Amino acid sequence: MDDRNHCPQESTLTAVDHVTVVFHKVASHGDSRSAGGGSEGDHDGGWWDEAKRTEERTHLRDYDCDAEKETGSPKLPEEGEESGALCPPAFCVTRKAASVGEGGSQGKPKKCPGKGLFYAFLSTVFFSMISLLVKTIKGVHALEISGFRCFFQMLFIVPLLIYHKTGFLGPRDKRIYLMLRGFLGSNAMMLLFYAVQQMPLADATVIMFSNPVFTSLLAWIFLKEKCTLWDCVFTVFTLTGVILIARPPFLFGEHIQGIEGNYANHIKGTIAAFAGAIGAACTMVVLRKIGKSVHYYLSVWYYAVIGFIQSIIMVTVLGEWKLPYCGQDRWMLMLIAVLGIAGQTFLTKALQLEKAGPVALMRTVDVVLAFFFQFIFLSRAPTWLSLGGALCIVLSTSGVAIKKWFCSSRKS
């Protein structure tokens, strides 16, 4: 009877996730019973503890016997066994490995490998539709279209800023960069819209698409990023493509085919698209400088506010302020703003899920869509010179994207 009082006492704790925790309690050798001062109640308590311990041990074996075989957890001392000089551990945990493993794999969401590229494709489609809508709207200046887009973009972005609690000004040390981002980005948008109105849609889109090449050069100048020989080669290819699209008379003669309207407007559109590409490249450099310290919606907010203010001032000075003629054009102006927010959102999500190289390669679909929309909706076939210029610019932009993708893969 006295020997039984020295046996360890166990108590089990079963968690919800099939984890069995066993507590061992070793009776003290200096208690009253071992000293011979035990009473009748002490003997009754020892019998009750022995019965309870046997019941708990039986419950433990029935509940987790399979896990004990799989995990190789230590067995409890059997009835009549001595635990030896070493005491059992304070507690031990027995887990069903199969169930936990299955639950862990089921709990993790499966990653979709093409999700980021799909988002990049959606953003490309939305941006191409914006250019088509700008080309379709008649009688409204490009600056006024930019003002409408920025105004409705402000209305859509305010609830998002309030929901994410980002504020409307941003960190004090980043405000100058946010203002610069808004100024450069909004000017690039205005120049693109103006170029689309003055020259063929595909030509303006291709020239504007050359901005990644200039981004590499500007990052080398201002951010001290590495510039290689390949970057210079891609720049030469880009300038060659712009020349093929612009088709200056001193190289291609006086009789130039494929020009929309007169040649003066074509040159104005080419200069505007080229300047817009430089502005977009400067915007990317500023965004790299800002980094991830500022929420994306706050950057879009500065872009919309500064663009709206600029558009109002410039349209008022030029005297071009007027409402669209029909209700359809007014709805199209609202649709331009909605598509702009959707395109920027999907592009940001694509960059969060995928590397910049594959996303940039997916953006080359923008050029293909521009030629497709121009042929289907505007009934205008591209010339061979436009196709050659587009090929040069697409190859150079794709080369920049592939080079960055390869360098980032080697570093990782």
C-alpha positions as a Markdown table, in Angstrom:
| # | Residue | x | y | z |
|---|---|---|---|---|
| 1 | Met | 0.0 | 0.0 | 0.0 |
| 2 | Asp | 2.8 | 2.4 | 0.9 |
| 3 | Asp | 4.7 | 1.6 | -2.3 |
| 4 | Arg | 1.8 | 2.6 | -4.4 |
| 5 | Asn | 1.8 | 6.1 | -3.0 |
| 6 | His | 5.3 | 6.7 | -4.5 |
| 7 | Cys | 4.0 | 5.9 | -8.1 |
| 8 | Pro | 3.6 | 8.9 | -10.4 |
| 9 | Gln | 0.2 | 10.4 | -10.8 |
| 10 | Glu | -0.9 | 11.4 | -14.2 |
| 11 | Ser | -3.5 | 13.7 | -15.5 |
| 12 | Thr | -4.4 | 14.2 | -19.1 |
| 13 | Leu | -5.4 | 17.3 | -21.0 |
| 14 | Thr | -6.9 | 16.9 | -24.4 |
| 15 | Ala | -6.8 | 20.0 | -26.6 |
| 16 | Val | -9.1 | 20.7 | -29.5 |
| 17 | Asp | -6.5 | 19.9 | -32.1 |
| 18 | His | -5.9 | 16.3 | -30.9 |
| 19 | Val | -3.0 | 17.2 | -28.7 |
| 20 | Thr | -2.8 | 15.1 | -25.5 |
| 21 | Val | -0.8 | 16.6 | -22.7 |
| 22 | Val | 0.1 | 14.3 | -19.9 |
| 23 | Phe | 1.2 | 15.6 | -16.5 |
| 24 | His | 3.2 | 13.4 | -14.1 |
| 25 | Lys | 3.2 | 14.1 | -10.4 |
| 26 | Val | 5.7 | 12.3 | -8.2 |
| 27 | Ala | 4.6 | 11.8 | -4.6 |
| 28 | Ser | 7.0 | 13.2 | -2.0 |
| 29 | His | 9.0 | 10.6 | 0.0 |
| 30 | Gly | 8.7 | 12.7 | 3.1 |
| 31 | Asp | 4.9 | 12.8 | 3.4 |
| 32 | Ser | 3.0 | 11.7 | 6.5 |
| 33 | Arg | 2.1 | 8.3 | 5.1 |
| 34 | Ser | 5.6 | 7.1 | 4.5 |
| 35 | Ala | 6.5 | 8.3 | 8.0 |
| 36 | Gly | 3.9 | 5.9 | 9.5 |
| 37 | Gly | 1.5 | 8.6 | 10.6 |
| 38 | Gly | -1.2 | 7.8 | 8.0 |
| 39 | Ser | -4.8 | 7.6 | 9.0 |
| 40 | Glu | -7.8 | 5.8 | 7.5 |
| 41 | Gly | -8.7 | 8.7 | 5.3 |
| 42 | Asp | -5.2 | 8.6 | 3.9 |
| 43 | His | -5.5 | 5.0 | 2.9 |
| 44 | Asp | -8.9 | 5.7 | 1.3 |
| 45 | Gly | -7.4 | 8.6 | -0.7 |
| 46 | Gly | -4.6 | 6.4 | -1.9 |
| 47 | Trp | -7.0 | 3.8 | -3.2 |
| 48 | Trp | -9.1 | 6.5 | -4.9 |
| 49 | Asp | -6.0 | 8.0 | -6.5 |
| 50 | Glu | -4.9 | 4.6 | -7.7 |
| 51 | Ala | -8.3 | 3.9 | -9.3 |
| 52 | Lys | -8.3 | 7.4 | -10.9 |
| 53 | Arg | -4.8 | 6.9 | -12.3 |
| 54 | Thr | -5.6 | 3.6 | -13.8 |
| 55 | Glu | -8.7 | 5.1 | -15.5 |
| 56 | Glu | -6.8 | 8.0 | -16.9 |
| 57 | Arg | -4.0 | 5.7 | -18.2 |
| 58 | Thr | -6.6 | 3.6 | -19.9 |
| 59 | His | -8.2 | 6.7 | -21.4 |
| 60 | Leu | -4.9 | 7.8 | -22.7 |
| 61 | Arg | -4.1 | 4.5 | -24.4 |
| 62 | Asp | -7.5 | 4.3 | -26.0 |
| 63 | Tyr | -7.4 | 7.9 | -27.3 |
| 64 | Asp | -3.9 | 8.2 | -28.6 |
| 65 | Cys | -2.5 | 4.7 | -29.1 |
| 66 | Asp | -2.1 | 5.3 | -32.9 |
| 67 | Ala | -0.2 | 8.5 | -32.4 |
| 68 | Glu | 2.1 | 6.8 | -29.8 |
| 69 | Lys | 3.1 | 4.2 | -32.4 |
| 70 | Glu | 3.7 | 6.8 | -35.1 |
| 71 | Thr | 5.6 | 9.4 | -33.1 |
| 72 | Gly | 7.5 | 7.0 | -30.8 |
| 73 | Ser | 6.5 | 9.0 | -27.7 |
| 74 | Pro | 7.7 | 7.5 | -24.4 |
| 75 | Lys | 5.4 | 5.0 | -22.7 |
| 76 | Leu | 4.0 | 5.6 | -19.2 |
| 77 | Pro | 5.2 | 3.2 | -16.5 |
| 78 | Glu | 3.0 | 0.2 | -16.2 |
| 79 | Glu | 1.3 | -1.0 | -13.0 |
| 80 | Gly | 4.0 | -2.4 | -10.7 |
| 81 | Glu | 6.9 | -0.9 | -12.7 |
| 82 | Glu | 9.3 | 1.3 | -10.9 |
| 83 | Ser | 10.3 | 4.5 | -12.4 |
| 84 | Gly | 13.8 | 4.3 | -11.3 |
| 85 | Ala | 16.0 | 7.0 | -9.8 |
| 86 | Leu | 15.1 | 9.4 | -12.5 |
| 87 | Cys | 11.7 | 11.1 | -12.3 |
| 88 | Pro | 9.4 | 11.2 | -15.4 |
| 89 | Pro | 9.4 | 14.5 | -17.3 |
| 90 | Ala | 7.1 | 17.3 | -16.1 |
| 91 | Phe | 4.9 | 16.9 | -19.1 |
| 92 | Cys | 4.9 | 15.3 | -22.5 |
| 93 | Val | 2.9 | 16.1 | -25.6 |
| 94 | Thr | 1.6 | 13.4 | -28.0 |
| 95 | Arg | 0.4 | 14.6 | -31.3 |
| 96 | Lys | -1.3 | 12.9 | -34.2 |
| 97 | Ala | 1.1 | 13.6 | -36.9 |
| 98 | Ala | -1.1 | 12.6 | -39.8 |
| 99 | Ser | -4.0 | 14.8 | -38.8 |
| 100 | Val | -1.8 | 17.8 | -38.0 |
| 101 | Gly | 0.0 | 17.5 | -41.2 |
| 102 | Glu | -3.2 | 17.3 | -43.2 |
| 103 | Gly | -4.6 | 20.2 | -41.3 |
| 104 | Gly | -1.5 | 22.3 | -41.9 |
| 105 | Ser | -1.6 | 21.7 | -45.6 |
| 106 | Gln | -5.3 | 22.4 | -45.8 |
| 107 | Gly | -5.0 | 25.6 | -43.8 |
| 108 | Lys | -2.4 | 27.2 | -46.2 |
| 109 | Pro | -3.9 | 28.8 | -49.3 |
| 110 | Lys | -2.6 | 27.4 | -52.5 |
| 111 | Lys | -0.6 | 29.9 | -54.6 |
| 112 | Cys | -1.8 | 30.5 | -58.1 |
| 113 | Pro | 1.3 | 30.8 | -60.3 |
| 114 | Gly | -0.3 | 32.9 | -63.1 |
| 115 | Lys | -2.3 | 35.3 | -60.9 |
| 116 | Gly | 0.2 | 38.2 | -61.0 |
| 117 | Leu | 0.6 | 38.0 | -64.8 |
| 118 | Phe | -3.2 | 37.9 | -65.2 |
| 119 | Tyr | -3.5 | 41.1 | -63.1 |
| 120 | Ala | -0.8 | 42.6 | -65.4 |
| 121 | Phe | -2.8 | 41.6 | -68.4 |
| 122 | Leu | -6.0 | 43.2 | -67.0 |
| 123 | Ser | -4.2 | 46.5 | -66.3 |
| 124 | Thr | -2.8 | 46.5 | -69.8 |
| 125 | Val | -6.3 | 46.0 | -71.3 |
| 126 | Phe | -7.7 | 48.8 | -69.1 |
| 127 | Phe | -5.0 | 51.3 | -70.1 |
| 128 | Ser | -5.5 | 50.4 | -73.8 |
| 129 | Met | -9.2 | 51.1 | -73.4 |
| 130 | Ile | -8.5 | 54.5 | -71.9 |
| 131 | Ser | -6.4 | 55.5 | -74.9 |
| 132 | Leu | -9.2 | 54.3 | -77.2 |
| 133 | Leu | -11.8 | 56.3 | -75.4 |
| 134 | Val | -9.7 | 59.4 | -75.4 |
| 135 | Lys | -9.3 | 59.0 | -79.2 |
| 136 | Thr | -13.1 | 58.5 | -79.6 |
| 137 | Ile | -14.2 | 61.6 | -77.7 |
| 138 | Lys | -14.5 | 64.5 | -80.1 |
| 139 | Gly | -14.6 | 68.2 | -79.3 |
| 140 | Val | -13.0 | 68.0 | -75.9 |
| 141 | His | -9.4 | 69.1 | -75.3 |
| 142 | Ala | -6.9 | 66.6 | -73.8 |
| 143 | Leu | -6.4 | 68.8 | -70.8 |
| 144 | Glu | -10.1 | 68.8 | -70.0 |
| 145 | Ile | -10.2 | 65.0 | -70.3 |
| 146 | Ser | -7.3 | 64.8 | -67.9 |
| 147 | Gly | -9.1 | 67.1 | -65.5 |
| 148 | Phe | -12.3 | 64.9 | -65.6 |
| 149 | Arg | -10.3 | 61.8 | -65.0 |
| 150 | Cys | -8.4 | 63.3 | -62.0 |
| 151 | Phe | -11.7 | 64.7 | -60.5 |
| 152 | Phe | -13.5 | 61.3 | -60.6 |
| 153 | Gln | -10.3 | 59.6 | -59.5 |
| 154 | Met | -10.3 | 61.8 | -56.4 |
| 155 | Leu | -13.9 | 60.9 | -55.6 |
| 156 | Phe | -13.1 | 57.2 | -55.8 |
| 157 | Ile | -9.8 | 57.4 | -53.8 |
| 158 | Val | -11.1 | 59.3 | -50.8 |
| 159 | Pro | -13.1 | 56.4 | -49.3 |
| 160 | Leu | -10.0 | 54.2 | -49.7 |
| 161 | Leu | -7.8 | 56.6 | -47.9 |
| 162 | Ile | -10.3 | 56.9 | -45.0 |
| 163 | Tyr | -10.7 | 53.1 | -44.9 |
| 164 | His | -6.9 | 52.5 | -44.7 |
| 165 | Lys | -6.4 | 55.4 | -42.3 |
| 166 | Thr | -3.4 | 56.7 | -44.4 |
| 167 | Gly | -4.3 | 60.4 | -44.0 |
| 168 | Phe | -4.2 | 62.9 | -46.9 |
| 169 | Leu | -0.7 | 64.4 | -46.6 |
| 170 | Gly | 1.6 | 61.5 | -45.9 |
| 171 | Pro | 4.9 | 61.4 | -43.9 |
| 172 | Arg | 6.5 | 64.8 | -43.6 |
| 173 | Asp | 9.8 | 63.8 | -45.1 |
| 174 | Lys | 8.1 | 62.2 | -48.2 |
| 175 | Arg | 5.7 | 65.0 | -49.1 |
| 176 | Ile | 8.1 | 66.7 | -51.5 |
| 177 | Tyr | 8.6 | 63.4 | -53.4 |
| 178 | Leu | 4.8 | 62.8 | -53.4 |
| 179 | Met | 4.2 | 66.3 | -54.9 |
| 180 | Leu | 6.9 | 65.6 | -57.5 |
| 181 | Arg | 5.4 | 62.3 | -58.3 |
| 182 | Gly | 2.0 | 63.9 | -58.7 |
| 183 | Phe | 3.3 | 66.7 | -60.9 |
| 184 | Leu | 5.4 | 64.4 | -63.2 |
| 185 | Gly | 2.7 | 61.7 | -63.4 |
| 186 | Ser | -0.1 | 64.0 | -64.2 |
| 187 | Asn | 1.9 | 65.8 | -66.9 |
| 188 | Ala | 2.8 | 62.4 | -68.5 |
| 189 | Met | -0.9 | 61.6 | -68.6 |
| 190 | Met | -1.8 | 64.9 | -70.2 |
| 191 | Leu | 0.9 | 64.6 | -72.8 |
| 192 | Leu | -0.2 | 61.1 | -73.7 |
| 193 | Phe | -3.8 | 62.2 | -74.1 |
| 194 | Tyr | -2.7 | 65.1 | -76.3 |
| 195 | Ala | -0.5 | 62.8 | -78.4 |
| 196 | Val | -3.4 | 60.3 | -78.9 |
| 197 | Gln | -5.6 | 63.2 | -80.3 |
| 198 | Gln | -2.9 | 64.4 | -82.7 |
| 199 | Met | -1.5 | 61.2 | -84.2 |
| 200 | Pro | -2.5 | 57.6 | -84.8 |
| 201 | Leu | -3.4 | 55.7 | -81.6 |
| 202 | Ala | -0.9 | 52.9 | -82.1 |
| 203 | Asp | 2.0 | 55.4 | -82.9 |
| 204 | Ala | 1.3 | 57.4 | -79.7 |
| 205 | Thr | 1.1 | 54.3 | -77.6 |
| 206 | Val | 4.3 | 52.8 | -78.9 |
| 207 | Ile | 6.3 | 56.0 | -78.2 |
| 208 | Met | 4.8 | 56.3 | -74.8 |
| 209 | Phe | 5.7 | 52.6 | -74.2 |
| 210 | Ser | 9.4 | 53.4 | -74.5 |
| 211 | Asn | 9.5 | 54.8 | -71.0 |
| 212 | Pro | 11.2 | 51.7 | -69.3 |
| 213 | Val | 14.4 | 52.3 | -71.4 |
| 214 | Phe | 14.6 | 55.9 | -70.2 |
| 215 | Thr | 13.8 | 54.8 | -66.6 |
| 216 | Ser | 17.0 | 52.8 | -66.6 |
| 217 | Leu | 19.1 | 55.8 | -67.8 |
| 218 | Leu | 17.5 | 58.2 | -65.3 |
| 219 | Ala | 18.0 | 55.6 | -62.5 |
| 220 | Trp | 21.6 | 55.5 | -63.4 |
| 221 | Ile | 21.9 | 59.3 | -63.3 |
| 222 | Phe | 19.9 | 60.0 | -60.1 |
| 223 | Leu | 19.8 | 56.8 | -58.1 |
| 224 | Lys | 23.3 | 55.6 | -59.0 |
| 225 | Glu | 22.0 | 52.3 | -60.3 |
| 226 | Lys | 24.2 | 50.3 | -62.6 |
| 227 | Cys | 24.0 | 51.0 | -66.3 |
| 228 | Thr | 25.5 | 48.4 | -68.7 |
| 229 | Leu | 26.3 | 48.4 | -72.4 |
| 230 | Trp | 23.0 | 46.6 | -73.0 |
| 231 | Asp | 21.1 | 49.6 | -71.7 |
| 232 | Cys | 22.8 | 51.8 | -74.2 |
| 233 | Val | 22.0 | 49.4 | -77.0 |
| 234 | Phe | 18.3 | 49.3 | -75.9 |
| 235 | Thr | 18.3 | 53.1 | -75.9 |
| 236 | Val | 19.6 | 53.3 | -79.5 |
| 237 | Phe | 16.9 | 50.8 | -80.6 |
| 238 | Thr | 14.2 | 52.9 | -78.9 |
| 239 | Leu | 15.3 | 56.1 | -80.5 |
| 240 | Thr | 15.4 | 54.3 | -83.9 |
| 241 | Gly | 11.8 | 53.2 | -83.3 |
| 242 | Val | 10.7 | 56.8 | -82.5 |
| 243 | Ile | 12.4 | 58.1 | -85.7 |
| 244 | Leu | 10.6 | 55.4 | -87.8 |
| 245 | Ile | 7.3 | 56.5 | -86.3 |
| 246 | Ala | 7.9 | 60.2 | -86.5 |
| 247 | Arg | 9.2 | 60.0 | -90.1 |
| 248 | Pro | 10.9 | 63.4 | -90.3 |
| 249 | Pro | 10.9 | 64.8 | -93.9 |
| 250 | Phe | 14.7 | 65.2 | -94.1 |
| 251 | Leu | 15.0 | 61.4 | -93.9 |
| 252 | Phe | 11.8 | 60.2 | -95.5 |
| 253 | Gly | 11.0 | 62.9 | -98.0 |
| 254 | Glu | 8.1 | 65.3 | -98.3 |
| 255 | His | 5.4 | 62.7 | -99.3 |
| 256 | Ile | 4.8 | 60.7 | -96.2 |
| 257 | Gln | 2.1 | 58.1 | -95.9 |
| 258 | Gly | 0.2 | 57.0 | -92.8 |
| 259 | Ile | 0.0 | 60.5 | -91.3 |
| 260 | Glu | -3.2 | 61.4 | -89.5 |
| 261 | Gly | -4.2 | 64.9 | -90.4 |
| 262 | Asn | -1.3 | 67.3 | -91.4 |
| 263 | Tyr | 2.3 | 66.7 | -90.7 |
| 264 | Ala | 2.5 | 69.5 | -88.1 |
| 265 | Asn | 0.0 | 67.8 | -85.9 |
| 266 | His | 1.9 | 64.5 | -86.3 |
| 267 | Ile | 5.1 | 66.2 | -85.1 |
| 268 | Lys | 3.3 | 67.8 | -82.2 |
| 269 | Gly | 1.9 | 64.4 | -81.2 |
| 270 | Thr | 5.3 | 62.7 | -81.5 |
| 271 | Ile | 7.0 | 65.4 | -79.3 |
| 272 | Ala | 4.2 | 65.1 | -76.8 |
| 273 | Ala | 4.4 | 61.3 | -76.6 |
| 274 | Phe | 8.2 | 61.4 | -76.3 |
| 275 | Ala | 8.0 | 64.0 | -73.5 |
| 276 | Gly | 5.3 | 61.9 | -71.8 |
| 277 | Ala | 7.6 | 58.9 | -71.9 |
| 278 | Ile | 10.3 | 60.9 | -70.3 |
| 279 | Gly | 7.8 | 62.1 | -67.7 |
| 280 | Ala | 6.6 | 58.6 | -67.0 |
| 281 | Ala | 10.3 | 57.5 | -66.6 |
| 282 | Cys | 10.9 | 60.3 | -64.1 |
| 283 | Thr | 7.8 | 59.2 | -62.2 |
| 284 | Met | 9.1 | 55.7 | -61.9 |
| 285 | Val | 12.4 | 57.0 | -60.5 |
| 286 | Val | 10.6 | 59.1 | -57.9 |
| 287 | Leu | 8.5 | 56.1 | -56.9 |
| 288 | Arg | 11.7 | 54.1 | -56.4 |
| 289 | Lys | 13.0 | 56.9 | -54.3 |
| 290 | Ile | 9.8 | 56.8 | -52.1 |
| 291 | Gly | 9.9 | 53.0 | -51.8 |
| 292 | Lys | 7.3 | 51.2 | -49.7 |
| 293 | Ser | 7.2 | 53.8 | -46.9 |
| 294 | Val | 4.1 | 55.4 | -48.4 |
| 295 | His | 0.8 | 53.7 | -49.1 |
| 296 | Tyr | 0.0 | 53.3 | -52.8 |
| 297 | Tyr | -3.4 | 55.1 | -52.5 |
| 298 | Leu | -1.7 | 58.1 | -51.1 |
| 299 | Ser | 0.5 | 58.3 | -54.1 |
| 300 | Val | -2.5 | 58.1 | -56.4 |
| 301 | Trp | -4.2 | 60.8 | -54.3 |
| 302 | Tyr | -1.4 | 63.3 | -55.0 |
| 303 | Tyr | -1.4 | 62.3 | -58.6 |
| 304 | Ala | -5.2 | 63.1 | -58.9 |
| 305 | Val | -5.2 | 66.3 | -56.9 |
| 306 | Ile | -2.2 | 67.9 | -58.6 |
| 307 | Gly | -3.4 | 66.8 | -62.0 |
| 308 | Phe | -6.8 | 68.2 | -61.4 |
| 309 | Ile | -5.4 | 71.6 | -60.3 |
| 310 | Gln | -3.1 | 71.7 | -63.3 |
| 311 | Ser | -5.8 | 70.8 | -65.7 |
| 312 | Ile | -8.2 | 73.5 | -64.4 |
| 313 | Ile | -5.5 | 76.2 | -64.6 |
| 314 | Met | -4.3 | 75.3 | -68.1 |
| 315 | Val | -7.8 | 74.8 | -69.6 |
| 316 | Thr | -8.8 | 78.2 | -68.2 |
| 317 | Val | -5.8 | 79.9 | -69.6 |
| 318 | Leu | -6.2 | 78.3 | -73.0 |
| 319 | Gly | -10.0 | 79.0 | -73.0 |
| 320 | Glu | -10.8 | 75.4 | -73.9 |
| 321 | Trp | -13.3 | 74.6 | -71.1 |
| 322 | Lys | -16.5 | 73.2 | -72.4 |
| 323 | Leu | -18.8 | 70.2 | -71.6 |
| 324 | Pro | -19.1 | 67.3 | -74.1 |
| 325 | Tyr | -21.8 | 67.6 | -76.7 |
| 326 | Cys | -23.8 | 64.5 | -75.8 |
| 327 | Gly | -24.5 | 62.4 | -72.8 |
| 328 | Gln | -22.5 | 59.4 | -74.1 |
| 329 | Asp | -19.3 | 61.4 | -74.1 |
| 330 | Arg | -19.9 | 62.4 | -70.5 |
| 331 | Trp | -20.3 | 58.8 | -69.4 |
| 332 | Met | -17.2 | 57.9 | -71.3 |
| 333 | Leu | -15.3 | 60.5 | -69.3 |
| 334 | Met | -16.4 | 58.9 | -66.1 |
| 335 | Leu | -15.5 | 55.5 | -67.5 |
| 336 | Ile | -12.0 | 56.8 | -68.2 |
| 337 | Ala | -11.6 | 57.6 | -64.5 |
| 338 | Val | -12.9 | 54.2 | -63.4 |
| 339 | Leu | -10.7 | 52.3 | -65.8 |
| 340 | Gly | -7.7 | 54.4 | -64.7 |
| 341 | Ile | -8.1 | 53.4 | -61.1 |
| 342 | Ala | -8.7 | 49.7 | -62.0 |
| 343 | Gly | -5.6 | 49.7 | -64.2 |
| 344 | Gln | -3.4 | 51.2 | -61.6 |
| 345 | Thr | -4.8 | 48.8 | -58.9 |
| 346 | Phe | -4.3 | 45.7 | -60.9 |
| 347 | Leu | -0.8 | 46.8 | -61.9 |
| 348 | Thr | 0.1 | 47.3 | -58.3 |
| 349 | Lys | -1.2 | 43.9 | -57.3 |
| 350 | Ala | 0.7 | 42.3 | -60.2 |
| 351 | Leu | 3.9 | 43.8 | -59.0 |
| 352 | Gln | 3.1 | 42.5 | -55.5 |
| 353 | Leu | 2.7 | 38.9 | -56.7 |
| 354 | Glu | 5.2 | 38.8 | -59.5 |
| 355 | Lys | 8.6 | 40.2 | -60.3 |
| 356 | Ala | 8.9 | 43.4 | -62.4 |
| 357 | Gly | 10.5 | 41.6 | -65.4 |
| 358 | Pro | 7.5 | 39.3 | -66.3 |
| 359 | Val | 5.1 | 42.2 | -65.6 |
| 360 | Ala | 7.0 | 44.5 | -67.9 |
| 361 | Leu | 6.9 | 41.8 | -70.6 |
| 362 | Met | 3.2 | 41.4 | -70.2 |
| 363 | Arg | 2.8 | 45.1 | -70.6 |
| 364 | Thr | 4.0 | 44.7 | -74.2 |
| 365 | Val | 0.5 | 43.5 | -75.0 |
| 366 | Asp | -0.4 | 47.2 | -74.8 |
| 367 | Val | 1.2 | 47.8 | -78.2 |
| 368 | Val | -0.6 | 44.8 | -79.8 |
| 369 | Leu | -3.9 | 46.0 | -78.4 |
| 370 | Ala | -3.3 | 49.5 | -79.7 |
| 371 | Phe | -2.8 | 48.3 | -83.2 |
| 372 | Phe | -5.8 | 46.0 | -82.9 |
| 373 | Phe | -8.1 | 48.8 | -81.6 |
| 374 | Gln | -6.9 | 51.1 | -84.2 |
| 375 | Phe | -7.7 | 48.7 | -87.0 |
| 376 | Ile | -11.0 | 47.4 | -85.6 |
| 377 | Phe | -12.6 | 50.5 | -84.1 |
| 378 | Leu | -10.9 | 53.3 | -86.0 |
| 379 | Ser | -10.6 | 51.5 | -89.4 |
| 380 | Arg | -7.0 | 52.5 | -89.8 |
| 381 | Ala | -4.3 | 50.0 | -90.9 |
| 382 | Pro | -0.8 | 50.6 | -89.7 |
| 383 | Thr | 2.1 | 51.3 | -92.1 |
| 384 | Trp | 5.2 | 49.3 | -92.4 |
| 385 | Leu | 7.3 | 52.1 | -90.9 |
| 386 | Ser | 5.0 | 52.2 | -87.9 |
| 387 | Leu | 5.3 | 48.4 | -87.5 |
| 388 | Gly | 9.1 | 48.6 | -87.8 |
| 389 | Gly | 9.2 | 51.4 | -85.2 |
| 390 | Ala | 6.9 | 49.4 | -82.9 |
| 391 | Leu | 9.1 | 46.3 | -83.3 |
| 392 | Cys | 12.3 | 48.3 | -82.3 |
| 393 | Ile | 10.7 | 49.8 | -79.2 |
| 394 | Val | 9.1 | 46.5 | -78.1 |
| 395 | Leu | 12.4 | 44.6 | -78.5 |
| 396 | Ser | 14.3 | 47.2 | -76.5 |
| 397 | Thr | 11.7 | 47.4 | -73.7 |
| 398 | Ser | 11.5 | 43.6 | -73.6 |
| 399 | Gly | 15.3 | 43.4 | -73.4 |
| 400 | Val | 15.3 | 45.8 | -70.4 |
| 401 | Ala | 12.7 | 43.7 | -68.7 |
| 402 | Ile | 14.5 | 40.4 | -69.4 |
| 403 | Lys | 17.8 | 41.8 | -68.2 |
| 404 | Lys | 16.4 | 43.0 | -64.9 |
| 405 | Trp | 14.5 | 39.7 | -64.5 |
| 406 | Phe | 17.7 | 37.7 | -65.0 |
| 407 | Cys | 19.8 | 39.9 | -62.6 |
| 408 | Ser | 17.1 | 39.6 | -59.9 |
| 409 | Ser | 17.0 | 35.8 | -60.3 |
| 410 | Arg | 20.7 | 35.5 | -60.0 |
| 411 | Lys | 20.7 | 37.6 | -56.8 |
| 412 | Ser | 17.9 | 35.5 | -55.3 |
